[in-house]
């Protein structure tokens, strides 16, 4: 099926690098292990917001075609069932612009590799809460 991108679509990415296969097993996540969201860039083109873009510890907002052509692994698309409203699209774009260039929280990432982590069903009730834009994920 030909892909017609729309803001809010979720991209699920699977990297063929053997290192990531090991990391997926250690984290018990399986594949895919990386995701991104499609947004409207300020210039009107479709873009992608993702953390850890191209193995860097940053969030990046890049043109969609650049991301899809650069990625060496498989990409699955989870399209939105209902398109975003113009206001939702505007707010998603504003969020993506604000998040662009933000540092990835490597300490929290490392904690997710432990067997007792914030995604653990028991611990989830007490940890892993977002605190809003401009703050780190705890």
Coordinates of C-alpha atoms in Angstrom, one line a residue:
X1 CA 0.0 0.0 0.0
X2 CA 1.3 3.4 -0.9
X3 CA 1.9 5.5 2.2
X4 CA 0.1 8.9 2.4
X5 CA 1.6 10.5 5.5
X6 CA -0.5 12.5 7.9
X7 CA 0.4 14.3 11.1
X8 CA 0.1 12.0 14.1
X9 CA 1.1 8.8 12.3
X10 CA 3.4 6.6 14.3
X11 CA 6.5 5.1 12.7
X12 CA 7.9 1.9 14.2
X13 CA 11.5 1.3 13.2
X14 CA 13.6 -1.8 13.5
X15 CA 17.4 -1.5 13.1
X16 CA 19.3 -4.3 11.4
X17 CA 22.5 -3.6 13.5
X18 CA 23.4 -6.7 15.5
X19 CA 24.1 -4.5 18.6
X20 CA 20.5 -3.4 18.6
X21 CA 19.3 -7.0 18.3
X22 CA 21.2 -7.7 21.6
X23 CA 19.8 -4.6 23.2
X24 CA 16.3 -5.6 22.2
X25 CA 16.8 -9.0 23.9
X26 CA 18.3 -7.5 27.0
X27 CA 15.4 -5.0 27.4
X28 CA 12.9 -7.8 26.5
X29 CA 11.2 -5.5 24.0
X30 CA 11.6 -7.5 20.8
X31 CA 11.4 -5.6 17.5
X32 CA 10.7 -2.9 16.6
X33 CA 12.6 -1.0 19.3
X34 CA 12.4 2.6 18.1
X35 CA 9.5 4.9 17.2
X36 CA 8.9 8.3 15.8
X37 CA 5.9 10.5 15.1
X38 CA 4.9 12.2 11.8
X39 CA 4.4 16.0 12.2
X40 CA 3.9 19.0 9.9
X41 CA 7.1 21.0 9.8
X42 CA 6.9 24.8 10.1
X43 CA 7.4 25.1 6.4
X44 CA 4.4 22.8 5.7
X45 CA 6.4 19.7 4.7
X46 CA 5.8 16.4 6.4
X47 CA 8.5 15.7 9.0
X48 CA 9.4 13.2 11.7
X49 CA 10.2 13.8 15.3
X50 CA 12.3 11.1 17.0
X51 CA 14.6 10.7 19.9
X52 CA 18.0 9.2 19.2
X53 CA 18.0 10.2 15.6
X54 CA 20.8 8.5 13.7
X55 CA 22.4 7.2 16.9
X56 CA 22.7 10.6 18.6
X57 CA 21.5 11.5 22.1
X58 CA 19.2 14.2 20.7
X59 CA 15.6 14.7 19.6
X60 CA 15.5 15.7 15.9
X61 CA 12.8 17.1 13.6
X62 CA 13.7 16.1 10.1
X63 CA 11.9 15.9 6.7
X64 CA 10.0 12.7 6.4
X65 CA 11.6 11.7 3.1
X66 CA 15.1 12.2 4.5
X67 CA 14.3 10.0 7.5
X68 CA 12.7 7.2 5.5
X69 CA 15.6 7.2 2.9
X70 CA 18.3 7.3 5.6
X71 CA 16.9 4.5 7.7
X72 CA 18.5 1.1 6.9
X73 CA 16.0 -1.1 8.7
X74 CA 12.3 -1.9 8.4
X75 CA 9.7 0.8 9.0
X76 CA 6.1 0.0 9.9
X77 CA 3.5 2.8 9.9
X78 CA 0.6 3.0 12.3
X79 CA -1.7 5.6 10.6
X80 CA -4.2 7.6 12.5
X81 CA -7.7 6.4 12.3
X82 CA -9.0 9.9 12.6
X83 CA -7.0 12.8 11.1
X84 CA -5.8 15.6 13.5
X85 CA -7.8 18.8 13.6
X86 CA -6.0 21.9 12.4
X87 CA -5.6 23.0 16.0
X88 CA -4.2 19.6 17.1
X89 CA -1.8 19.7 14.1
X90 CA -0.6 23.2 15.0
X91 CA 0.0 22.1 18.6
X92 CA 1.9 19.0 17.5
X93 CA 4.1 21.1 15.3
X94 CA 4.8 23.6 18.1
X95 CA 5.7 20.7 20.4
X96 CA 8.0 19.2 17.8
X97 CA 9.8 22.5 17.2
X98 CA 10.2 22.9 21.0
X99 CA 11.6 19.4 21.3
X100 CA 14.0 19.6 18.4
X101 CA 17.6 19.5 19.6
X102 CA 16.6 18.4 23.1
X103 CA 19.0 16.0 24.8
X104 CA 18.1 12.4 25.3
X105 CA 18.0 11.4 29.0
X106 CA 20.7 8.7 28.9
X107 CA 20.5 8.0 32.6
X108 CA 16.8 7.1 32.3
X109 CA 17.5 5.1 29.2
X110 CA 20.2 3.1 31.1
X111 CA 17.7 2.4 33.9
X112 CA 15.3 0.9 31.4
X113 CA 17.8 -1.9 30.7
X114 CA 17.6 -3.1 34.3
X115 CA 15.3 -6.0 35.2
X116 CA 13.6 -3.7 37.8
X117 CA 12.7 -0.7 35.7
X118 CA 9.9 1.9 35.6
X119 CA 8.0 -0.1 33.0
X120 CA 7.7 -2.9 35.5
X121 CA 4.0 -3.4 36.3
X122 CA 4.5 -3.0 40.0
X123 CA 6.8 0.0 39.8
X124 CA 4.7 1.8 37.1
X125 CA 2.2 2.9 39.7
X126 CA 4.9 5.0 41.4
X127 CA 7.4 6.0 38.7
X128 CA 7.6 6.9 35.0
X129 CA 5.3 9.9 35.1
X130 CA 5.7 12.8 32.6
X131 CA 6.1 16.2 34.1
X132 CA 5.4 18.4 31.1
X133 CA 7.2 20.2 28.3
X134 CA 10.6 21.5 29.1
X135 CA 11.2 18.9 31.9
X136 CA 12.9 15.5 31.8
X137 CA 10.9 12.3 32.0
X138 CA 11.2 10.8 35.5

